[in-house]
Short mmCIF file of C-alpha atoms in Angstrom, two decimals:
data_model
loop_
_atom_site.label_atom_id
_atom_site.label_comp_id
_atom_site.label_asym_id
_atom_site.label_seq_id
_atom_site.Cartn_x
_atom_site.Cartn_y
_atom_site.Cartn_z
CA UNK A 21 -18.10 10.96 -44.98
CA UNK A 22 -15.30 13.60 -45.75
CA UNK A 23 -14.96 12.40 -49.09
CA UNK A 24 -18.54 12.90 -50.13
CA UNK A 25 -18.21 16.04 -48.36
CA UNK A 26 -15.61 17.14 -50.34
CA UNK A 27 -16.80 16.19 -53.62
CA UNK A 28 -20.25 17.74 -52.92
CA UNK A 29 -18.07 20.86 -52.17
CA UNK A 30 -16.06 20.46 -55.37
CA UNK A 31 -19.77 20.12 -57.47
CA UNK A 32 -20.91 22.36 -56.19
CA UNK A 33 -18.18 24.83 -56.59
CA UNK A 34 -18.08 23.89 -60.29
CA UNK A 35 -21.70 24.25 -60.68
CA UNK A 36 -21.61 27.84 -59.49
CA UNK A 37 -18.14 28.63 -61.70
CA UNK A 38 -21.07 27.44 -65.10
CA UNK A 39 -23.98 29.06 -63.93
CA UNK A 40 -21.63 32.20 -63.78
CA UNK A 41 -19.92 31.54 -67.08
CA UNK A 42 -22.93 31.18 -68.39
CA UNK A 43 -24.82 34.64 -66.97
CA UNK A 44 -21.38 36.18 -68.65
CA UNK A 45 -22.27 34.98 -71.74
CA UNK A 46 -26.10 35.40 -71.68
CA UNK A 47 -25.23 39.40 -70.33
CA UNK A 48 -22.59 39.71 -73.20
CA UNK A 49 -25.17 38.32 -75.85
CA UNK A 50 -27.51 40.91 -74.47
CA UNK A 51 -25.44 43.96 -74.03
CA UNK A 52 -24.47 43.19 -77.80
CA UNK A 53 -27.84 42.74 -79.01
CA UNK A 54 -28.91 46.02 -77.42
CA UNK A 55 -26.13 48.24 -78.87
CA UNK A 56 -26.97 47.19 -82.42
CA UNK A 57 -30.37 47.49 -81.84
CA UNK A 58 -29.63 51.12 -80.64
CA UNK A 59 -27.54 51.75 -83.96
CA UNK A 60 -30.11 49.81 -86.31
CA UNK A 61 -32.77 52.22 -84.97
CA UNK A 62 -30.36 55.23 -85.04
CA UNK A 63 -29.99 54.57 -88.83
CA UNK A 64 -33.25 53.48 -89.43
CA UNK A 65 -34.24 57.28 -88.06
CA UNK A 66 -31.46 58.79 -90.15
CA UNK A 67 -33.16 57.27 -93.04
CA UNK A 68 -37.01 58.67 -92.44
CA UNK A 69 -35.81 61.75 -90.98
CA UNK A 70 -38.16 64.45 -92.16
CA UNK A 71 -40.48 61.95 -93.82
CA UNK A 72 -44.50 62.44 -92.73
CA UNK A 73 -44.93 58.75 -91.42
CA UNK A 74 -48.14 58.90 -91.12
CA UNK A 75 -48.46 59.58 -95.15
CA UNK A 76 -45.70 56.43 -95.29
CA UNK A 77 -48.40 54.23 -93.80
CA UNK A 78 -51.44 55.40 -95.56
CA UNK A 79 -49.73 54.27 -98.39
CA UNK A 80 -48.46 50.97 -97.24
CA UNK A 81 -52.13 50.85 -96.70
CA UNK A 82 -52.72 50.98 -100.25
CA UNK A 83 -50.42 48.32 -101.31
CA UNK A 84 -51.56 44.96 -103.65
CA UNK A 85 -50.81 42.63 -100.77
CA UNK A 86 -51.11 39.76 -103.42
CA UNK A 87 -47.98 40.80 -105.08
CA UNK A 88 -46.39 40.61 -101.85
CA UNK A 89 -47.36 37.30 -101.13
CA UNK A 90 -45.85 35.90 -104.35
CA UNK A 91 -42.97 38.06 -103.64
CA UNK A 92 -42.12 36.18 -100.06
CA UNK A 93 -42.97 32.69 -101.67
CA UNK A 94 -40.23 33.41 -103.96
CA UNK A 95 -38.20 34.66 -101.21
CA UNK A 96 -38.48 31.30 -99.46
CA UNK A 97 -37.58 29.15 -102.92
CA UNK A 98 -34.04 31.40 -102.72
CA UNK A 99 -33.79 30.49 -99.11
CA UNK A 100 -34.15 26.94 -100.06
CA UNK A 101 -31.76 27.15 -102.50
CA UNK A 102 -29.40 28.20 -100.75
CA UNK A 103 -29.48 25.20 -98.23
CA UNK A 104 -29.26 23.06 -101.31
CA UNK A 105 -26.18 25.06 -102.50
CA UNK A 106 -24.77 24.30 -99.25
CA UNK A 107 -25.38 20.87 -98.90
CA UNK A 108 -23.79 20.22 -102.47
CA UNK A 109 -20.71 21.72 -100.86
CA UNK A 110 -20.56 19.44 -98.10
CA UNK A 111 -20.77 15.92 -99.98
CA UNK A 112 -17.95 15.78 -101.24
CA UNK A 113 -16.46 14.81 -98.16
CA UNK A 114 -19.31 11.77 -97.88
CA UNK A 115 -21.57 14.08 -95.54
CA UNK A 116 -25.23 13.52 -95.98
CA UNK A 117 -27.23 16.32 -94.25
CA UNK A 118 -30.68 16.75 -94.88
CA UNK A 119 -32.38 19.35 -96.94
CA UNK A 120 -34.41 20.45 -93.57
CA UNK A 121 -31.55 20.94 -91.08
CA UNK A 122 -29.53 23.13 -93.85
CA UNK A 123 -33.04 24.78 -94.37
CA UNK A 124 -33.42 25.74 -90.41
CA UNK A 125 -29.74 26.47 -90.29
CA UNK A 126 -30.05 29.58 -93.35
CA UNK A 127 -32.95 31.08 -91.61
CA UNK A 128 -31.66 31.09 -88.10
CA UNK A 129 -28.44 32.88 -89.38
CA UNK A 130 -30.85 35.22 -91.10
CA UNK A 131 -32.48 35.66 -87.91
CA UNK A 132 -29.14 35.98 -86.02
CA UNK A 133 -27.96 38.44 -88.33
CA UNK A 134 -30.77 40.75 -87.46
CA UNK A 135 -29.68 40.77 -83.66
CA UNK A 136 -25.67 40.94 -84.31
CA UNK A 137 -24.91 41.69 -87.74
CA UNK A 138 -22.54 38.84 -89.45
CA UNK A 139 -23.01 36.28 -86.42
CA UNK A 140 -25.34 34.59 -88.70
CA UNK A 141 -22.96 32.34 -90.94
CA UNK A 142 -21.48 31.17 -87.14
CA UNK A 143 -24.77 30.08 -85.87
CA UNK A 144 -25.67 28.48 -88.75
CA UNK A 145 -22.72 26.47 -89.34
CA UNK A 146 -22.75 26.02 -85.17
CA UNK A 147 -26.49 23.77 -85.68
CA UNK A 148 -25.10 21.90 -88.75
CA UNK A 149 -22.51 20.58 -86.47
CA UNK A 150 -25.06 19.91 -83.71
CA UNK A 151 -27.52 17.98 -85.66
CA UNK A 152 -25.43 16.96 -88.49
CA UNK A 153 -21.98 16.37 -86.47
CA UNK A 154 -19.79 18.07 -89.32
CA UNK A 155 -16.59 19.47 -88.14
CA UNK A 156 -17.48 23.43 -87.34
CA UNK A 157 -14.36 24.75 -89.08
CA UNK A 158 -14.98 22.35 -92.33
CA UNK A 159 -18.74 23.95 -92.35
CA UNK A 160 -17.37 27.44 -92.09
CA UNK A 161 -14.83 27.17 -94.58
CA UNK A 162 -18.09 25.80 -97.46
CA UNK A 163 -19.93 29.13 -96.03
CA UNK A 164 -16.71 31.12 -96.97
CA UNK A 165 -16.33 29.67 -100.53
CA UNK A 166 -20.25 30.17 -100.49
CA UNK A 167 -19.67 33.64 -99.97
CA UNK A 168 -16.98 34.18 -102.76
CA UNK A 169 -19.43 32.46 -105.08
CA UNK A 170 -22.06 35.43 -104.02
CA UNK A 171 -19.29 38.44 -103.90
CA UNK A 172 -18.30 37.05 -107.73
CA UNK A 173 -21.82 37.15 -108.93
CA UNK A 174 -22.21 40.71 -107.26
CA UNK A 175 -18.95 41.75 -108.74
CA UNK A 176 -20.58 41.15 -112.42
CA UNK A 177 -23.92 42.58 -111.76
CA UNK A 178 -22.18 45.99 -110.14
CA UNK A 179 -19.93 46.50 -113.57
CA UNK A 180 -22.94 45.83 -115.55
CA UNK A 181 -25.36 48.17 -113.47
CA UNK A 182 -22.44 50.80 -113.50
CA UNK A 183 -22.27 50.91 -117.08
CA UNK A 184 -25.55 50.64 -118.27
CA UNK A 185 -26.82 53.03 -114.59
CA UNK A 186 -24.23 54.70 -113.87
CA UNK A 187 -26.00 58.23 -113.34
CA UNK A 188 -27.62 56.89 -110.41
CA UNK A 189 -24.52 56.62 -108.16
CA UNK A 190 -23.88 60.10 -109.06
CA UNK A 191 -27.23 61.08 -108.53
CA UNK A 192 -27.12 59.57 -104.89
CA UNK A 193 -23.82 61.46 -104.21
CA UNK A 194 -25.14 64.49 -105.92
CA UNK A 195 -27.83 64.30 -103.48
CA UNK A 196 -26.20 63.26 -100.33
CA UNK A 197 -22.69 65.39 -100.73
CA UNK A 198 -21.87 64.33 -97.04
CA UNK A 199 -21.53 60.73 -98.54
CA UNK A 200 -18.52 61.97 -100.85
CA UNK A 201 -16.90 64.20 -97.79
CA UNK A 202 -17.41 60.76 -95.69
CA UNK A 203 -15.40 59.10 -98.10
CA UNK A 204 -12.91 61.84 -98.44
CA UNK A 205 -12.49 61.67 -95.09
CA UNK A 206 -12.21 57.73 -94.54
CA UNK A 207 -9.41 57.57 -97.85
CA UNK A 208 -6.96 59.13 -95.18
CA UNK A 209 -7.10 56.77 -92.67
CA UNK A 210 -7.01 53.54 -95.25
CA UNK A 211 -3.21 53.68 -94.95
CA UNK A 212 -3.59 53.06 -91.34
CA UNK A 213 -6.02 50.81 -91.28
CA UNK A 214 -4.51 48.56 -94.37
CA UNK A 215 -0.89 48.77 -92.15
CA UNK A 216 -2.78 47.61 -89.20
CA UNK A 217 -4.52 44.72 -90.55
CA UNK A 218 -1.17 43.59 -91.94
CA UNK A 219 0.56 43.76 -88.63
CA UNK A 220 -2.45 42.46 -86.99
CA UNK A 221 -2.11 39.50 -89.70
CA UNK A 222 1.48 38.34 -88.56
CA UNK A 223 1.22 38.93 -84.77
CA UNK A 224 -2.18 36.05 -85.60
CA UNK A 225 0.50 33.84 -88.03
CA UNK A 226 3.53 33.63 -85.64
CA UNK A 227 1.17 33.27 -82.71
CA UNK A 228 -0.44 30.06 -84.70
CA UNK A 229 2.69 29.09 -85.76
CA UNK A 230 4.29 29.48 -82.33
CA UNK A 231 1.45 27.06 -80.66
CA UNK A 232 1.52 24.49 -83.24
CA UNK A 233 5.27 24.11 -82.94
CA UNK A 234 4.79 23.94 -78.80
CA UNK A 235 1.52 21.83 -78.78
CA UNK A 236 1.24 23.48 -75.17
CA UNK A 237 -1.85 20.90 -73.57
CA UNK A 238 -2.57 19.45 -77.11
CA UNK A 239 -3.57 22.76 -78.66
CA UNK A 240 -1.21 22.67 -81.39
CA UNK A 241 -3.09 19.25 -82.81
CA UNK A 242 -6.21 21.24 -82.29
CA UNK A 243 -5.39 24.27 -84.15
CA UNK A 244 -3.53 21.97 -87.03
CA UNK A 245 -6.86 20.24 -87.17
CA UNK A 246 -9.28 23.25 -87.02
CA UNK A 247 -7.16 24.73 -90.20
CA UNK A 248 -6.81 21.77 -92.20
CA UNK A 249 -11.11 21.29 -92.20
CA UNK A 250 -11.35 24.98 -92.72
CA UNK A 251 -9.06 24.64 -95.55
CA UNK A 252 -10.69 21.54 -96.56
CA UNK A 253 -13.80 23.16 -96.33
CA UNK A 254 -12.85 26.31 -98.61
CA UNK A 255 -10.92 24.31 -101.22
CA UNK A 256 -14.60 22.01 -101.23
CA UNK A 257 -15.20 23.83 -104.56
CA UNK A 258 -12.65 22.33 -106.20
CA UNK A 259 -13.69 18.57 -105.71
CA UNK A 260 -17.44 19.37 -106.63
CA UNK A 261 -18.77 16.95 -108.38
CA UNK A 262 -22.15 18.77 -109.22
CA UNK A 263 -20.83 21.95 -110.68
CA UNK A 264 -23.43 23.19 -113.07
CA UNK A 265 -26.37 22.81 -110.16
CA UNK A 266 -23.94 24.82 -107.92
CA UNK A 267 -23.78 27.65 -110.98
CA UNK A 268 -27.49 27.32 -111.23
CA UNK A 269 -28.45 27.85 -107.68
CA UNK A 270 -25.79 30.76 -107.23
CA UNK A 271 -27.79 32.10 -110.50
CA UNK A 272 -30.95 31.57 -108.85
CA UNK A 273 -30.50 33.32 -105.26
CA UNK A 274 -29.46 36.32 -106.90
CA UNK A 275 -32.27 35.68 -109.43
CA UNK A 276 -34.77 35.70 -106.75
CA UNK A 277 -33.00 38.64 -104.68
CA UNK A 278 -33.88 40.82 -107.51
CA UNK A 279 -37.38 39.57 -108.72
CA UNK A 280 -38.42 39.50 -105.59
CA UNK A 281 -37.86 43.92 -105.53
CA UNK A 282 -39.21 43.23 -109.01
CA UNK A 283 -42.55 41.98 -107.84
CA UNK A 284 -42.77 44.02 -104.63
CA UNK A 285 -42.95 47.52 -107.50
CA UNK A 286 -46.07 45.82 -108.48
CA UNK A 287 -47.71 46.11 -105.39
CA UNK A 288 -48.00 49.72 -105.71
CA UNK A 289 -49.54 52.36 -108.44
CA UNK A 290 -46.37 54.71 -108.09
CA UNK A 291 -43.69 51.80 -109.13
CA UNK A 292 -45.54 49.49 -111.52
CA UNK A 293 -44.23 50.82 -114.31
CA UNK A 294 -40.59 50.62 -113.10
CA UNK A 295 -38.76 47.99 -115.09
CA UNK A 296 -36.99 45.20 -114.34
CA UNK A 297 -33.15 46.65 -115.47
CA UNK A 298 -34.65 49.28 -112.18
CA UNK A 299 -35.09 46.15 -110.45
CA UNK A 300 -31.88 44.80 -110.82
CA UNK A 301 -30.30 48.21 -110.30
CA UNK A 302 -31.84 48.52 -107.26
CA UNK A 303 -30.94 45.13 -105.85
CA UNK A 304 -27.08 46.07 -106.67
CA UNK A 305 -27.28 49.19 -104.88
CA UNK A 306 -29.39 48.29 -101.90
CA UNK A 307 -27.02 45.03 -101.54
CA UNK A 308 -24.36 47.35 -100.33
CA UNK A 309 -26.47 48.85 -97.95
CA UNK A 310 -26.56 45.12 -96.38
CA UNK A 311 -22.91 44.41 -96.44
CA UNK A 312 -22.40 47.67 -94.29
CA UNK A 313 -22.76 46.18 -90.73
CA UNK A 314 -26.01 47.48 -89.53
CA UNK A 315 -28.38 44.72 -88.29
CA UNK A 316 -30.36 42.70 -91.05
CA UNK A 317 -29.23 46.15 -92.98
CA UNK A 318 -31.50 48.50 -90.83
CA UNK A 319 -31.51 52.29 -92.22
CA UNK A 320 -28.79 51.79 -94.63
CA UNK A 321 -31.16 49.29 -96.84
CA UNK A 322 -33.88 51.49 -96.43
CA UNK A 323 -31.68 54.76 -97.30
CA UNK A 324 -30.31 53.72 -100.51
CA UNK A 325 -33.69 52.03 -101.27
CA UNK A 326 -35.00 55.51 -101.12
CA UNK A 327 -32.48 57.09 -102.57
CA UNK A 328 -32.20 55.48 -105.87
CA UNK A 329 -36.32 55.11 -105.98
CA UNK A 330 -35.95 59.09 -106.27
CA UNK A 331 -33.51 58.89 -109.32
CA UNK A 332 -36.19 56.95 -111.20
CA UNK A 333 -39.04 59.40 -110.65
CA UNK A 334 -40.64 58.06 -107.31
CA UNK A 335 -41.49 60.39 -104.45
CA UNK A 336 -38.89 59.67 -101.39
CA UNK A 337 -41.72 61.09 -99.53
CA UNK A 338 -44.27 58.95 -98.93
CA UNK A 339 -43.95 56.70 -101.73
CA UNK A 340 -40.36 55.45 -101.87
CA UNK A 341 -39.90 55.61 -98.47
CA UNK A 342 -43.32 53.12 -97.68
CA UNK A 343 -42.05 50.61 -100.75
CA UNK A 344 -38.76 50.35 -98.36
CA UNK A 345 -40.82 49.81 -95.31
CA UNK A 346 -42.02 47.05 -97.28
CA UNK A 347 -39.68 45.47 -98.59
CA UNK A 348 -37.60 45.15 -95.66
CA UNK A 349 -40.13 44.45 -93.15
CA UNK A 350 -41.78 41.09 -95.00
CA UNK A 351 -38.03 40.11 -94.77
CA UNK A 352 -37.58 40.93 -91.15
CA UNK A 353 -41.49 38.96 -90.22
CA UNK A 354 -40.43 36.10 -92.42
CA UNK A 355 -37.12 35.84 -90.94
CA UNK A 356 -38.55 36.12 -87.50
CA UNK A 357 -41.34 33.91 -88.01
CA UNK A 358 -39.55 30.92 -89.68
CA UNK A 359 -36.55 31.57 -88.06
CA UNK A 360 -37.90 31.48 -84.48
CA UNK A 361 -40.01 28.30 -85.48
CA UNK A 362 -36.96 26.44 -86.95
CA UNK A 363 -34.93 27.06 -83.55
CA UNK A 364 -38.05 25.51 -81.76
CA UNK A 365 -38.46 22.84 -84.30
CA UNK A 366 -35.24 21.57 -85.00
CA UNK A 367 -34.42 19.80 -81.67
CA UNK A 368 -38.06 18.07 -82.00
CA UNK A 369 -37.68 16.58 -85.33
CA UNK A 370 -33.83 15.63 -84.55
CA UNK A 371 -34.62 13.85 -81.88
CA UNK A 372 -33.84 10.70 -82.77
CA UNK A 373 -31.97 11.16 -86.04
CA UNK A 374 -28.51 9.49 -86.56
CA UNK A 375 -26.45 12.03 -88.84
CA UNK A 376 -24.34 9.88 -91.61
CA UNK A 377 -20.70 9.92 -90.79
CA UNK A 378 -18.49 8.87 -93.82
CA UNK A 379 -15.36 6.73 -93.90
CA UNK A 380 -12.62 9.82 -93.20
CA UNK A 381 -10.28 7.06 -94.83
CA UNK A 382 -12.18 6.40 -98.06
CA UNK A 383 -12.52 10.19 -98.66
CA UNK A 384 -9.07 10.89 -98.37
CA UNK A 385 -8.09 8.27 -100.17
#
């Protein structure tokens, strides 16, 4: 009878040390969520400040909602694409996931991002290792050389735009002097902050190093083995078999970034007329305003989107500001919608799936 009392003491001790852990992390997902909310709005504010909204939504209220509708059908080819990008980084280490789960996987992280910017490529690589059972560092490294695929295509785009357009980044900082004084500003403290990433670099190396070389309680082999699938993963691009789909579908999501803005100007009388070179200008610009942190690029899309609208002739105020409104917010409901459904779904239709596990030996070999 002691015994049983004692273990039901232990269980019960370790029951309430989880459900504690667990209100932790459920309070620090929250508290996180809520701050970038509050900055996401913040910007979003900055962005419409002095704007009649009311004239915004009379003429979202005039838009040619068919044009939309082709432009989010589009939208969810790129999406697609993407997961089939992904999945042609992945087999060359024998893994076989299907088109679905990589599917789910981009639009939850597009649906994370919007909560806690950049937590989306985590999550998503996080249910790929769920359903699929890939190693979580090897899928994060294929997102990483995914991303330097995307930054490369960007890179191109922004010389050619900045050649062929460049008056409209001067017209934006011509506009917006506070953007150059900003900058001004943030060159002094580059120094510092290029210094401290450095330092912050080799404190992370000889820390590594130092527990590899001690293996204190097996973390050494675990750390050796998260790196070498990580590096595994990144280096994927260099055993891919199926190169020229892997061009085409980097081709394509950028394709469909930018037709999508495209098709969106015909929705409304003030931007038919806009071209497609506007188009693509404006995707290279507004892009930006996503890579600053903000969540799903809240305000600071929506700002530039604006902005360089108002270079090419469109009123900021009501026009520009309701084709940002837009734009953005089929985004946000599609990414909501699907990406909400897909977290639902995905546990039903894996249910009893059996992910394919290659031969680790015949890979290597």
């Amino acid at each position: 009878m002691p015994i049983k009392k004692t273990n039901f003491a232990a269980n019960f001790r370790n029951e309430l040390s989880n459900s504690c852990i667990n209100v932790k992390k459920h309070i620090t997902t929250a508290v996180k969520v809520l701050i970038f909310l509050t900055i996401g709005v913040l910007l979003f504010w900055l962005a419409y400040r002095g704007q009649d909204f009311s004239r915004i939504m009379e003429a979202v209220g005039e838009a040619r909602w068919l044009w939309v509708v082709l432009a989010l059908l589009l939208s969810v080819a790129g999406h697609y694409s993407r997961a089939l990008r992904w999945r042609l980084l992945l087999e060359p280490f024998g893994y076989r996931p299907r088109n679905l789960n990589l599917f789910c996987s981009v639009m939850v992280m597009y649906l994370s991002n919007m909560a806690i910017p950049r937590s989306g490529e985590v999550v998503r690589c996080g249910i790929v290792t769920k359903y699929e059972n890939i190693p979580f560092a090897r899928c994060l490294g294929t997102v990483v050389t995914e991303r330097i695929a995307d930054m490369i295509v960007l890179l191109i785009l922004t010389v050619v735009i900045l050649f062929t357009q460049g008056d409209v980044a001067t017209g934006i900082m011509d506009s917006n002097p506070w953007i150059g004084e900003g900058l001004q500003k943030l060159g002094g403290y580059v120094p510092h902050l290029v210094i401290g990433g450095l330092m912050l670099c080799a404190l992370a190396f000889f820390a590594v190093r130092m527990a590899i070389r001690r293996d204190i309680m097996g973390l050494g082999t675990k750390i050796t083995t998260l790196l070498k699938n990580f590096k595994d993963g990144l280096l994927t691009i260099l055993k891919l078999k199926k190169r020229w789909q892997f061009l085409f579908h980097s081709l394509f999501i950028n394709f469909v970034y930018f037709y999508t803005i495209y098709l969106v100007f015909k929705a409304f009388a003030f931007s038919e007329e806009l071209s497609l070179m506007v188009a693509l200008t404006l995707f290279v610009f507004s892009t930006f305003g996503v890579v600053i942190p903000s969540p799903g690029g809240i305000g600071t899309w929506h700002f530039i989107v604006i902005e360089v609208l108002g270079i090419y002739g469109v009123r900021k105020d009501p026009d520009a500001g309701a084709y940002a409104l837009v734009m953005h917010g089929i985004q946000d409901i599609l990414f909501i919608i699907v990406g909400f459904a897909s977290l639902m779904l995905m546990p039903v239709l894996n249910n009893n799936y059996q992910p394919y596990q290659p031969d680790e030996n015949t890979e290597n070999s």
